[in-house]
Amino acid sequence: MKAVLVLNAGSSSLKFALFPLEPGLAANPALSGQIEGIGATPELSAKEANGTRHHEPVVTHGEQGEQHRDALTHLFRWLAAHNPDLEIVAAGHRVVHGGDRYSAPVKLSEGLLRELDAFVPLAPLHQPHNLRAVRAVSALMPDVPQVACFDTAFHRTQPAVAQAFALPRAISAEGIKRYGFHGLSYDYVARKLPEVIGDKAHGSVVIAHLGNGASMCALRDGKSMASTMGFTAVEGLMMGTRTGSLDPGVMLYLMEQKGMSAKALTNLLYKESGLLGVSGISQDMRTLLASNAPEATEAVELFCYRIARELGSLAAAAGGLDALVFTGGIGEHAAVVREKVAALSGWLGITIDSSANEAGASRIDAADSRVAVAVVPTNEEGMIARYTVELLGL
């Protein structure tokens, strides 16, 4: 079986998916899963298309780079053992940051990797791990071509004014601007939209990618006009453990009055805030929706309020609102969140059908709604596989 391997490497996890290439690229993977706990007690878990599940421990050694290579080595041996006829013809990677230069996927080389290393300061929590996986694959399967698919690329169509910060020009010239993220998800959903909402897909659309990481994007004619995430993936919406947009004066106060270091602030912004911080209970929306604790309710209410606030802003950037689309783990599965956001946004012409919303239908707008409201499952791995096949001409 010829297949494209899709990899999404994080600091302690390695997500993977295997897309068969014959007789054409499969819409869904034959196998998907992850190796979690790299750096601690790694374990491989995988699920086949027929529902069969697999679990087994993974042994790694040494520093983080060696551990990622050990995890990949284990994965390749496991794939070969379970699929004796498997031939990996290409590997596609999620690479968070492509900077200003890359607005489309690229075939990877050692020279290009060095160039992408320069973007590590722009995404220090993601980029190093993405590139480490690329180098590990090169060492283990040197003849397999690899493709980088950038989370920032989709947003390069934004007008300059949407990317700018009100900073001195010399600082902006160093690359300090709004880049936007979750681009692979937005691209996939934008391509699916005509099937779901027809001609409105080419109008003014806002997509809400809601999950542990959450953002929203304004589109016009399928192209990004503005997004809630900016220079980093911490700006914008409240998230599972991230603050979202925060008055910079709060950070100055915490540094000056509380003596917090850059490391402590990083932990606060990325790991201790959001749904977890506000509720004091969990970062998982499912847990919060099932809880009767007032703190859980407050966290959910703030999450929905921030979405509604950003929706008004993005409608302005899109020049109106023809459609609102929910995607991501929360967007696809939390009917209560969709209902609350719609209720807060009725002034924009949004009315939803409660029955359709509860059922998780693809169209949940009521008959009298001026705005189409849809739920479209995202497929970032499928988008990476598609990019890889198209770029390499497989």
mmCIF file of C-alpha atoms in Angstrom:
data_model
loop_
_atom_site.group_PDB
_atom_site.id
_atom_site.type_symbol
_atom_site.label_atom_id
_atom_site.label_comp_id
_atom_site.label_asym_id
_atom_site.label_seq_id
_atom_site.Cartn_x
_atom_site.Cartn_y
_atom_site.Cartn_z
ATOM 1 C CA MET A 1 0.000 0.000 0.000
ATOM 2 C CA LYS A 2 1.431 3.346 -1.042
ATOM 3 C CA ALA A 3 0.582 6.058 1.456
ATOM 4 C CA VAL A 4 1.333 9.590 2.600
ATOM 5 C CA LEU A 5 2.388 9.956 6.233
ATOM 6 C CA VAL A 6 1.178 13.103 7.988
ATOM 7 C CA LEU A 7 3.010 14.210 11.151
ATOM 8 C CA ASN A 8 2.203 16.889 13.711
ATOM 9 C CA ALA A 9 4.956 17.012 16.317
ATOM 10 C CA GLY A 10 4.642 18.777 19.654
ATOM 11 C CA SER A 11 6.945 19.006 22.651
ATOM 12 C CA SER A 12 5.687 15.784 24.256
ATOM 13 C CA SER A 13 3.516 14.228 21.554
ATOM 14 C CA LEU A 14 3.684 13.058 17.968
ATOM 15 C CA LYS A 15 0.383 12.837 16.099
ATOM 16 C CA PHE A 16 0.317 10.814 12.903
ATOM 17 C CA ALA A 17 -2.040 9.755 10.121
ATOM 18 C CA LEU A 18 -1.579 7.457 7.153
ATOM 19 C CA PHE A 19 -3.482 8.314 3.953
ATOM 20 C CA PRO A 20 -3.558 5.617 1.218
ATOM 21 C CA LEU A 21 -2.548 6.906 -2.204
ATOM 22 C CA GLU A 22 -4.161 4.280 -4.405
ATOM 23 C CA PRO A 23 -6.381 4.557 -6.413
ATOM 24 C CA GLY A 24 -6.209 8.238 -5.357
ATOM 25 C CA LEU A 25 -5.709 10.065 -2.100
ATOM 26 C CA ALA A 26 -8.182 8.689 0.433
ATOM 27 C CA ALA A 27 -10.437 11.254 2.124
ATOM 28 C CA ASN A 28 -9.868 9.618 5.508
ATOM 29 C CA PRO A 29 -6.771 7.965 6.962
ATOM 30 C CA ALA A 30 -6.360 4.215 7.057
ATOM 31 C CA LEU A 31 -4.687 4.695 10.411
ATOM 32 C CA SER A 32 -4.283 7.599 12.813
ATOM 33 C CA GLY A 33 -3.014 8.092 16.326
ATOM 34 C CA GLN A 34 -0.303 9.568 18.473
ATOM 35 C CA ILE A 35 2.648 8.885 20.696
ATOM 36 C CA GLU A 36 2.039 10.760 23.947
ATOM 37 C CA GLY A 37 4.258 11.322 26.948
ATOM 38 C CA ILE A 38 7.566 11.848 25.127
ATOM 39 C CA GLY A 39 10.031 12.856 27.830
ATOM 40 C CA ALA A 40 8.133 10.904 30.491
ATOM 41 C CA THR A 41 6.377 7.574 29.851
ATOM 42 C CA PRO A 42 5.632 7.468 26.111
ATOM 43 C CA GLU A 43 2.790 5.359 24.768
ATOM 44 C CA LEU A 44 1.577 4.742 21.234
ATOM 45 C CA SER A 45 -2.162 4.691 20.596
ATOM 46 C CA ALA A 46 -3.670 4.197 17.150
ATOM 47 C CA LYS A 47 -7.007 3.593 15.502
ATOM 48 C CA GLU A 48 -7.625 1.900 12.168
ATOM 49 C CA ALA A 49 -10.372 2.952 9.770
ATOM 50 C CA ASN A 50 -12.358 -0.150 10.767
ATOM 51 C CA GLY A 51 -12.324 0.915 14.417
ATOM 52 C CA THR A 52 -9.608 -1.444 15.653
ATOM 53 C CA ARG A 53 -7.519 0.208 18.375
ATOM 54 C CA HIS A 54 -3.923 -0.375 19.395
ATOM 55 C CA HIS A 55 -1.926 0.627 22.505
ATOM 56 C CA GLU A 56 1.656 -0.092 23.477
ATOM 57 C CA PRO A 57 4.531 1.488 25.417
ATOM 58 C CA VAL A 58 7.390 3.257 23.634
ATOM 59 C CA VAL A 59 10.996 3.292 24.860
ATOM 60 C CA THR A 60 13.018 6.477 24.354
ATOM 61 C CA HIS A 61 16.454 7.610 25.526
ATOM 62 C CA GLY A 62 18.628 10.696 25.890
ATOM 63 C CA GLU A 63 17.807 14.330 25.194
ATOM 64 C CA GLN A 64 14.543 15.572 23.686
ATOM 65 C CA GLY A 65 15.814 15.376 20.102
ATOM 66 C CA GLU A 66 16.893 11.750 20.588
ATOM 67 C CA GLN A 67 13.574 10.929 22.246
ATOM 68 C CA HIS A 68 11.646 12.246 19.234
ATOM 69 C CA ARG A 69 13.840 10.177 16.928
ATOM 70 C CA ASP A 70 13.282 7.092 19.105
ATOM 71 C CA ALA A 71 9.525 7.723 18.994
ATOM 72 C CA LEU A 72 9.576 7.986 15.204
ATOM 73 C CA THR A 73 11.751 4.872 14.916
ATOM 74 C CA HIS A 74 9.238 2.982 17.035
ATOM 75 C CA LEU A 75 6.388 4.314 14.908
ATOM 76 C CA PHE A 76 8.018 3.246 11.620
ATOM 77 C CA ARG A 77 8.798 -0.239 12.957
ATOM 78 C CA TRP A 78 5.261 -0.554 14.283
ATOM 79 C CA LEU A 79 3.763 0.558 10.959
ATOM 80 C CA ALA A 80 5.920 -1.933 9.055
ATOM 81 C CA ALA A 81 4.975 -4.764 11.416
ATOM 82 C CA HIS A 82 1.251 -4.073 11.092
ATOM 83 C CA ASN A 83 1.331 -3.217 7.376
ATOM 84 C CA PRO A 84 3.981 -5.426 5.687
ATOM 85 C CA ASP A 85 3.117 -4.069 2.237
ATOM 86 C CA LEU A 86 3.225 -0.412 3.308
ATOM 87 C CA GLU A 87 5.313 1.973 1.234
ATOM 88 C CA ILE A 88 5.525 5.535 2.579
ATOM 89 C CA VAL A 89 5.962 7.669 -0.536
ATOM 90 C CA ALA A 90 5.966 11.088 1.170
ATOM 91 C CA ALA A 91 5.701 12.792 4.534
ATOM 92 C CA GLY A 92 3.693 15.962 5.148
ATOM 93 C CA HIS A 93 4.325 18.057 8.254
ATOM 94 C CA ARG A 94 2.389 20.710 10.098
ATOM 95 C CA VAL A 95 4.876 23.542 10.577
ATOM 96 C CA VAL A 96 3.394 26.346 12.624
ATOM 97 C CA HIS A 97 5.327 29.316 11.280
ATOM 98 C CA GLY A 98 6.253 30.223 7.713
ATOM 99 C CA GLY A 99 6.806 33.901 8.412
ATOM 100 C CA ASP A 100 6.122 36.452 5.698
ATOM 101 C CA ARG A 101 7.804 34.459 2.995
ATOM 102 C CA TYR A 102 5.706 31.308 2.720
ATOM 103 C CA SER A 103 2.109 31.489 1.591
ATOM 104 C CA ALA A 104 1.952 27.904 0.298
ATOM 105 C CA PRO A 105 3.386 24.477 1.155
ATOM 106 C CA VAL A 106 7.020 23.820 0.213
ATOM 107 C CA LYS A 107 9.188 20.779 -0.384
ATOM 108 C CA LEU A 108 11.721 20.543 2.407
ATOM 109 C CA SER A 109 15.492 20.561 2.116
ATOM 110 C CA GLU A 110 18.323 21.077 4.585
ATOM 111 C CA GLY A 111 18.747 24.653 3.371
ATOM 112 C CA LEU A 112 15.057 25.383 3.822
ATOM 113 C CA LEU A 113 15.134 23.850 7.294
ATOM 114 C CA ARG A 114 17.868 26.285 8.289
ATOM 115 C CA GLU A 115 15.688 29.089 7.006
ATOM 116 C CA LEU A 116 12.714 27.855 9.029
ATOM 117 C CA ASP A 117 14.938 27.705 12.106
ATOM 118 C CA ALA A 118 14.990 31.510 11.925
ATOM 119 C CA PHE A 119 11.269 31.512 12.765
ATOM 120 C CA VAL A 120 11.775 29.648 16.063
ATOM 121 C CA PRO A 121 11.721 32.914 18.091
ATOM 122 C CA LEU A 122 8.292 33.650 16.564
ATOM 123 C CA ALA A 123 6.851 30.305 17.715
ATOM 124 C CA PRO A 124 9.203 28.914 20.395
ATOM 125 C CA LEU A 125 6.632 26.494 21.828
ATOM 126 C CA HIS A 126 5.870 24.843 18.475
ATOM 127 C CA GLN A 127 8.421 25.427 15.699
ATOM 128 C CA PRO A 128 11.405 23.564 17.221
ATOM 129 C CA HIS A 129 9.368 20.381 17.649
ATOM 130 C CA ASN A 130 7.894 20.605 14.137
ATOM 131 C CA LEU A 131 11.367 20.863 12.609
ATOM 132 C CA ARG A 132 12.811 18.169 14.885
ATOM 133 C CA ALA A 133 10.335 15.690 13.393
ATOM 134 C CA VAL A 134 11.376 16.676 9.862
ATOM 135 C CA ARG A 135 15.051 16.030 10.667
ATOM 136 C CA ALA A 136 14.219 12.728 12.331
ATOM 137 C CA VAL A 137 12.350 11.528 9.238
ATOM 138 C CA SER A 138 15.284 12.632 7.048
ATOM 139 C CA ALA A 139 17.643 10.523 9.149
ATOM 140 C CA LEU A 140 15.373 7.480 9.227
ATOM 141 C CA MET A 141 13.968 7.624 5.673
ATOM 142 C CA PRO A 142 16.370 9.811 3.648
ATOM 143 C CA ASP A 143 14.800 8.988 0.292
ATOM 144 C CA VAL A 144 11.251 9.978 1.271
ATOM 145 C CA PRO A 145 10.349 13.527 0.111
ATOM 146 C CA GLN A 146 8.908 15.806 2.786
ATOM 147 C CA VAL A 147 6.581 18.792 2.617
ATOM 148 C CA ALA A 148 6.026 21.604 5.117
ATOM 149 C CA CYS A 149 2.467 22.913 5.423
ATOM 150 C CA PHE A 150 2.334 26.176 7.331
ATOM 151 C CA ASP A 151 -0.338 27.208 9.819
ATOM 152 C CA THR A 152 0.335 30.849 8.954
ATOM 153 C CA ALA A 153 0.200 30.533 5.150
ATOM 154 C CA PHE A 154 -3.571 30.880 4.720
ATOM 155 C CA HIS A 155 -3.501 34.325 6.332
ATOM 156 C CA ARG A 156 -0.988 35.886 3.962
ATOM 157 C CA THR A 157 -3.911 37.192 1.882
ATOM 158 C CA GLN A 158 -4.813 39.632 4.652
ATOM 159 C CA PRO A 159 -4.429 43.325 3.783
ATOM 160 C CA ALA A 160 -1.397 45.024 5.312
ATOM 161 C CA VAL A 161 -3.567 47.077 7.656
ATOM 162 C CA ALA A 162 -4.977 43.875 9.202
ATOM 163 C CA GLN A 163 -1.466 42.604 9.933
ATOM 164 C CA ALA A 164 -0.032 45.772 11.462
ATOM 165 C CA PHE A 165 0.574 46.698 15.091
ATOM 166 C CA ALA A 166 0.797 50.350 16.169
ATOM 167 C CA LEU A 167 4.519 50.041 16.919
ATOM 168 C CA PRO A 168 7.520 52.070 15.732
ATOM 169 C CA ARG A 169 8.257 51.214 12.116
ATOM 170 C CA ALA A 170 11.730 49.895 12.928
ATOM 171 C CA ILE A 171 10.231 47.248 15.234
ATOM 172 C CA SER A 172 7.527 46.272 12.747
ATOM 173 C CA ALA A 173 10.235 45.913 10.088
ATOM 174 C CA GLU A 174 11.812 43.149 12.177
ATOM 175 C CA GLY A 175 8.737 40.982 11.550
ATOM 176 C CA ILE A 176 6.569 41.980 14.497
ATOM 177 C CA LYS A 177 3.090 41.757 12.980
ATOM 178 C CA ARG A 178 -0.091 39.703 13.047
ATOM 179 C CA TYR A 179 0.508 36.357 11.361
ATOM 180 C CA GLY A 180 -2.548 34.339 12.368
ATOM 181 C CA PHE A 181 -2.659 30.572 12.911
ATOM 182 C CA HIS A 182 -4.961 27.543 12.430
ATOM 183 C CA GLY A 183 -4.627 28.231 8.707
ATOM 184 C CA LEU A 184 -4.743 24.555 7.730
ATOM 185 C CA SER A 185 -8.111 24.209 9.447
ATOM 186 C CA TYR A 186 -9.498 27.372 7.879
ATOM 187 C CA ASP A 187 -8.348 26.353 4.417
ATOM 188 C CA TYR A 188 -10.016 22.940 4.718
ATOM 189 C CA VAL A 189 -13.292 24.365 6.012
ATOM 190 C CA ALA A 190 -13.330 27.143 3.401
ATOM 191 C CA ARG A 191 -12.999 24.548 0.631
ATOM 192 C CA LYS A 192 -15.880 22.506 2.080
ATOM 193 C CA LEU A 193 -18.222 25.461 2.617
ATOM 194 C CA PRO A 194 -19.774 25.680 -0.887
ATOM 195 C CA GLU A 195 -21.145 22.157 -0.375
ATOM 196 C CA VAL A 196 -22.781 23.251 2.887
ATOM 197 C CA ILE A 197 -23.971 26.831 2.426
ATOM 198 C CA GLY A 198 -23.833 27.351 -1.350
ATOM 199 C CA ASP A 199 -23.092 30.818 -2.744
ATOM 200 C CA LYS A 200 -22.828 32.386 0.704
ATOM 201 C CA ALA A 201 -19.469 30.641 0.994
ATOM 202 C CA HIS A 202 -18.102 33.275 -1.389
ATOM 203 C CA GLY A 203 -19.431 36.180 0.651
ATOM 204 C CA SER A 204 -18.484 37.500 4.101
ATOM 205 C CA VAL A 205 -17.855 34.507 6.349
ATOM 206 C CA VAL A 206 -16.523 34.077 9.880
ATOM 207 C CA ILE A 207 -15.163 30.673 10.891
ATOM 208 C CA ALA A 208 -14.792 29.891 14.594
ATOM 209 C CA HIS A 209 -12.167 27.201 15.216
ATOM 210 C CA LEU A 210 -12.955 26.358 18.831
ATOM 211 C CA GLY A 211 -10.910 23.838 20.775
ATOM 212 C CA ASN A 212 -8.205 23.759 23.415
ATOM 213 C CA GLY A 213 -6.552 26.251 21.086
ATOM 214 C CA ALA A 214 -9.204 28.631 19.738
ATOM 215 C CA SER A 215 -9.323 31.341 17.110
ATOM 216 C CA MET A 216 -11.631 32.939 14.561
ATOM 217 C CA CYS A 217 -11.071 34.119 11.013
ATOM 218 C CA ALA A 218 -12.906 36.541 8.735
ATOM 219 C CA LEU A 219 -13.044 35.491 5.080
ATOM 220 C CA ARG A 220 -14.216 37.143 1.903
ATOM 221 C CA ASP A 221 -14.494 34.984 -1.211
ATOM 222 C CA GLY A 222 -12.748 32.206 0.681
ATOM 223 C CA LYS A 223 -9.655 34.259 1.544
ATOM 224 C CA SER A 224 -8.476 35.379 4.971
ATOM 225 C CA MET A 225 -9.163 39.045 5.730
ATOM 226 C CA ALA A 226 -8.434 39.082 9.487
ATOM 227 C CA SER A 227 -7.944 36.672 12.375
ATOM 228 C CA THR A 228 -8.056 36.801 16.154
ATOM 229 C CA MET A 229 -4.615 35.265 16.628
ATOM 230 C CA GLY A 230 -1.775 37.629 15.852
ATOM 231 C CA PHE A 231 1.982 37.574 16.389
ATOM 232 C CA THR A 232 1.597 34.476 18.559
ATOM 233 C CA ALA A 233 -1.025 31.821 19.182
ATOM 234 C CA VAL A 234 -1.915 33.311 22.565
ATOM 235 C CA GLU A 235 -3.757 36.387 21.250
ATOM 236 C CA GLY A 236 -7.492 36.568 20.647
ATOM 237 C CA LEU A 237 -10.003 34.186 22.176
ATOM 238 C CA MET A 238 -9.833 32.697 25.649
ATOM 239 C CA MET A 239 -8.635 29.096 25.255
ATOM 240 C CA GLY A 240 -8.209 25.921 27.270
ATOM 241 C CA THR A 241 -5.219 27.185 29.239
ATOM 242 C CA ARG A 242 -4.282 30.378 27.338
ATOM 243 C CA THR A 243 -5.443 33.867 28.288
ATOM 244 C CA GLY A 244 -6.260 35.144 24.823
ATOM 245 C CA SER A 245 -5.964 38.915 24.394
ATOM 246 C CA LEU A 246 -4.710 40.609 27.545
ATOM 247 C CA ASP A 247 -3.979 44.247 28.357
ATOM 248 C CA PRO A 248 -0.146 44.483 28.118
ATOM 249 C CA GLY A 249 -0.321 46.639 31.231
ATOM 250 C CA VAL A 250 -1.329 43.539 33.204
ATOM 251 C CA MET A 251 1.990 41.912 32.321
ATOM 252 C CA LEU A 252 3.919 45.070 33.199
ATOM 253 C CA TYR A 253 2.118 45.158 36.540
ATOM 254 C CA LEU A 254 2.923 41.507 37.252
ATOM 255 C CA MET A 255 6.581 42.056 36.392
ATOM 256 C CA GLU A 256 6.964 45.261 38.377
ATOM 257 C CA GLN A 257 4.720 44.583 41.364
ATOM 258 C CA LYS A 258 4.849 40.797 41.651
ATOM 259 C CA GLY A 259 8.388 40.234 40.363
ATOM 260 C CA MET A 260 7.278 37.675 37.791
ATOM 261 C CA SER A 261 9.945 36.512 35.355
ATOM 262 C CA ALA A 262 9.535 35.926 31.630
ATOM 263 C CA LYS A 263 9.314 32.186 32.307
ATOM 264 C CA ALA A 264 6.623 32.662 34.948
ATOM 265 C CA LEU A 265 4.650 34.943 32.631
ATOM 266 C CA THR A 266 4.929 32.397 29.823
ATOM 267 C CA ASN A 267 3.478 29.706 32.084
ATOM 268 C CA LEU A 268 0.696 32.088 33.155
ATOM 269 C CA LEU A 269 -0.237 33.095 29.603
ATOM 270 C CA TYR A 270 -0.014 29.655 28.003
ATOM 271 C CA LYS A 271 -0.600 27.021 30.677
ATOM 272 C CA GLU A 272 -2.387 28.400 33.752
ATOM 273 C CA SER A 273 -5.147 30.625 32.382
ATOM 274 C CA GLY A 274 -8.123 30.298 30.032
ATOM 275 C CA LEU A 275 -10.894 27.892 30.942
ATOM 276 C CA LEU A 276 -8.630 26.195 33.471
ATOM 277 C CA GLY A 277 -7.615 29.405 35.204
ATOM 278 C CA VAL A 278 -11.063 30.979 35.353
ATOM 279 C CA SER A 279 -12.847 27.821 36.484
ATOM 280 C CA GLY A 280 -10.123 26.402 38.688
ATOM 281 C CA ILE A 281 -11.576 23.047 37.641
ATOM 282 C CA SER A 282 -10.590 21.987 34.136
ATOM 283 C CA GLN A 283 -9.522 23.131 30.685
ATOM 284 C CA ASP A 284 -11.951 20.622 29.145
ATOM 285 C CA MET A 285 -15.216 22.200 27.988
ATOM 286 C CA ARG A 286 -17.037 18.884 28.456
ATOM 287 C CA THR A 287 -16.105 18.815 32.131
ATOM 288 C CA LEU A 288 -17.181 22.422 32.635
ATOM 289 C CA LEU A 289 -20.534 21.968 30.897
ATOM 290 C CA ALA A 290 -21.240 18.957 33.104
ATOM 291 C CA SER A 291 -20.363 20.847 36.288
ATOM 292 C CA ASN A 292 -22.791 22.714 38.557
ATOM 293 C CA ALA A 293 -20.021 24.837 40.047
ATOM 294 C CA PRO A 294 -20.544 28.587 39.542
ATOM 295 C CA GLU A 295 -16.878 28.929 38.570
ATOM 296 C CA ALA A 296 -17.423 26.496 35.691
ATOM 297 C CA THR A 297 -20.448 28.489 34.542
ATOM 298 C CA GLU A 298 -18.434 31.724 34.672
ATOM 299 C CA ALA A 299 -15.680 30.201 32.552
ATOM 300 C CA VAL A 300 -18.150 29.036 29.892
ATOM 301 C CA GLU A 301 -19.933 32.396 29.869
ATOM 302 C CA LEU A 302 -16.664 34.283 29.422
ATOM 303 C CA PHE A 303 -15.595 31.937 26.626
ATOM 304 C CA CYS A 304 -18.845 32.561 24.726
ATOM 305 C CA TYR A 305 -18.816 36.295 25.431
ATOM 306 C CA ARG A 306 -15.330 36.652 23.960
ATOM 307 C CA ILE A 307 -16.401 34.765 20.836
ATOM 308 C CA ALA A 308 -19.390 37.078 20.376
ATOM 309 C CA ARG A 309 -17.186 40.164 20.897
ATOM 310 C CA GLU A 310 -14.707 38.977 18.278
ATOM 311 C CA LEU A 311 -17.519 38.054 15.896
ATOM 312 C CA GLY A 312 -18.625 41.678 15.746
ATOM 313 C CA SER A 313 -15.060 42.796 15.061
ATOM 314 C CA LEU A 314 -14.507 40.196 12.335
ATOM 315 C CA ALA A 315 -17.830 41.010 10.656
ATOM 316 C CA ALA A 316 -16.486 44.551 10.287
ATOM 317 C CA ALA A 317 -13.258 43.209 8.762
ATOM 318 C CA ALA A 318 -15.202 40.966 6.370
ATOM 319 C CA GLY A 319 -17.528 43.792 5.307
ATOM 320 C CA GLY A 320 -20.635 42.117 6.679
ATOM 321 C CA LEU A 321 -21.722 38.652 7.700
ATOM 322 C CA ASP A 322 -23.283 36.103 5.376
ATOM 323 C CA ALA A 323 -22.293 33.014 7.341
ATOM 324 C CA LEU A 324 -20.972 31.885 10.708
ATOM 325 C CA VAL A 325 -19.235 28.493 10.768
ATOM 326 C CA PHE A 326 -18.270 26.430 13.819
ATOM 327 C CA THR A 327 -15.420 23.914 13.712
ATOM 328 C CA GLY A 328 -12.856 22.335 16.051
ATOM 329 C CA GLY A 329 -13.559 20.037 19.005
ATOM 330 C CA ILE A 330 -15.741 22.501 20.917
ATOM 331 C CA GLY A 331 -17.246 24.097 17.824
ATOM 332 C CA GLU A 332 -18.297 20.738 16.422
ATOM 333 C CA HIS A 333 -19.563 19.089 19.615
ATOM 334 C CA ALA A 334 -20.671 21.716 22.171
ATOM 335 C CA ALA A 335 -24.228 22.650 21.193
ATOM 336 C CA VAL A 336 -24.543 24.812 24.328
ATOM 337 C CA VAL A 337 -21.609 26.969 23.233
ATOM 338 C CA ARG A 338 -23.083 27.442 19.750
ATOM 339 C CA GLU A 339 -26.440 28.354 21.268
ATOM 340 C CA LYS A 340 -24.936 30.929 23.640
ATOM 341 C CA VAL A 341 -22.844 32.546 20.910
ATOM 342 C CA ALA A 342 -25.876 32.766 18.619
ATOM 343 C CA ALA A 343 -27.984 34.319 21.386
ATOM 344 C CA LEU A 344 -25.337 36.976 22.022
ATOM 345 C CA SER A 345 -25.053 37.684 18.294
ATOM 346 C CA GLY A 346 -28.711 37.983 17.327
ATOM 347 C CA TRP A 347 -28.184 41.634 16.403
ATOM 348 C CA LEU A 348 -26.126 40.443 13.427
ATOM 349 C CA GLY A 349 -29.138 38.572 12.030
ATOM 350 C CA ILE A 350 -28.286 35.172 13.504
ATOM 351 C CA THR A 351 -31.082 32.839 14.579
ATOM 352 C CA ILE A 352 -30.497 29.144 15.048
ATOM 353 C CA ASP A 353 -32.788 26.130 14.928
ATOM 354 C CA SER A 354 -32.518 24.579 18.405
ATOM 355 C CA SER A 355 -33.394 21.078 17.235
ATOM 356 C CA ALA A 356 -30.847 21.138 14.425
ATOM 357 C CA ASN A 357 -28.249 22.562 16.798
ATOM 358 C CA GLU A 358 -28.828 19.864 19.412
ATOM 359 C CA ALA A 359 -28.625 17.207 16.706
ATOM 360 C CA GLY A 360 -25.308 18.601 15.435
ATOM 361 C CA ALA A 361 -26.651 19.108 11.908
ATOM 362 C CA SER A 362 -24.417 20.683 9.286
ATOM 363 C CA ARG A 363 -26.871 23.600 8.917
ATOM 364 C CA ILE A 364 -28.279 24.944 12.185
ATOM 365 C CA ASP A 365 -29.687 28.340 11.107
ATOM 366 C CA ALA A 366 -33.434 28.871 11.477
ATOM 367 C CA ALA A 367 -35.598 29.576 8.438
ATOM 368 C CA ASP A 368 -35.796 33.290 9.283
ATOM 369 C CA SER A 369 -32.059 33.705 9.958
ATOM 370 C CA ARG A 370 -30.405 36.270 7.698
ATOM 371 C CA VAL A 371 -27.051 34.617 8.359
ATOM 372 C CA ALA A 372 -26.283 31.001 7.431
ATOM 373 C CA VAL A 373 -24.944 29.075 10.436
ATOM 374 C CA ALA A 374 -23.066 25.832 9.839
ATOM 375 C CA VAL A 375 -21.089 23.161 11.665
ATOM 376 C CA VAL A 376 -18.244 21.778 9.535
ATOM 377 C CA PRO A 377 -15.815 19.204 10.984
ATOM 378 C CA THR A 378 -12.248 20.195 10.254
ATOM 379 C CA ASN A 379 -9.564 17.873 8.885
ATOM 380 C CA GLU A 380 -6.118 19.408 9.181
ATOM 381 C CA GLU A 381 -4.382 16.073 8.572
ATOM 382 C CA GLY A 382 -6.384 15.564 5.374
ATOM 383 C CA MET A 383 -5.447 19.056 4.246
ATOM 384 C CA ILE A 384 -1.749 18.343 4.813
ATOM 385 C CA ALA A 385 -2.003 15.079 2.879
ATOM 386 C CA ARG A 386 -3.744 16.873 0.012
ATOM 387 C CA TYR A 387 -1.131 19.636 -0.076
ATOM 388 C CA THR A 388 1.656 17.056 -0.073
ATOM 389 C CA VAL A 389 0.192 15.061 -2.952
ATOM 390 C CA GLU A 390 -0.480 18.160 -5.028
ATOM 391 C CA LEU A 391 2.965 19.689 -4.494
ATOM 392 C CA LEU A 392 4.877 16.482 -5.238
ATOM 393 C CA GLY A 393 2.613 15.477 -8.138
ATOM 394 C CA LEU A 394 1.923 12.035 -6.700
#
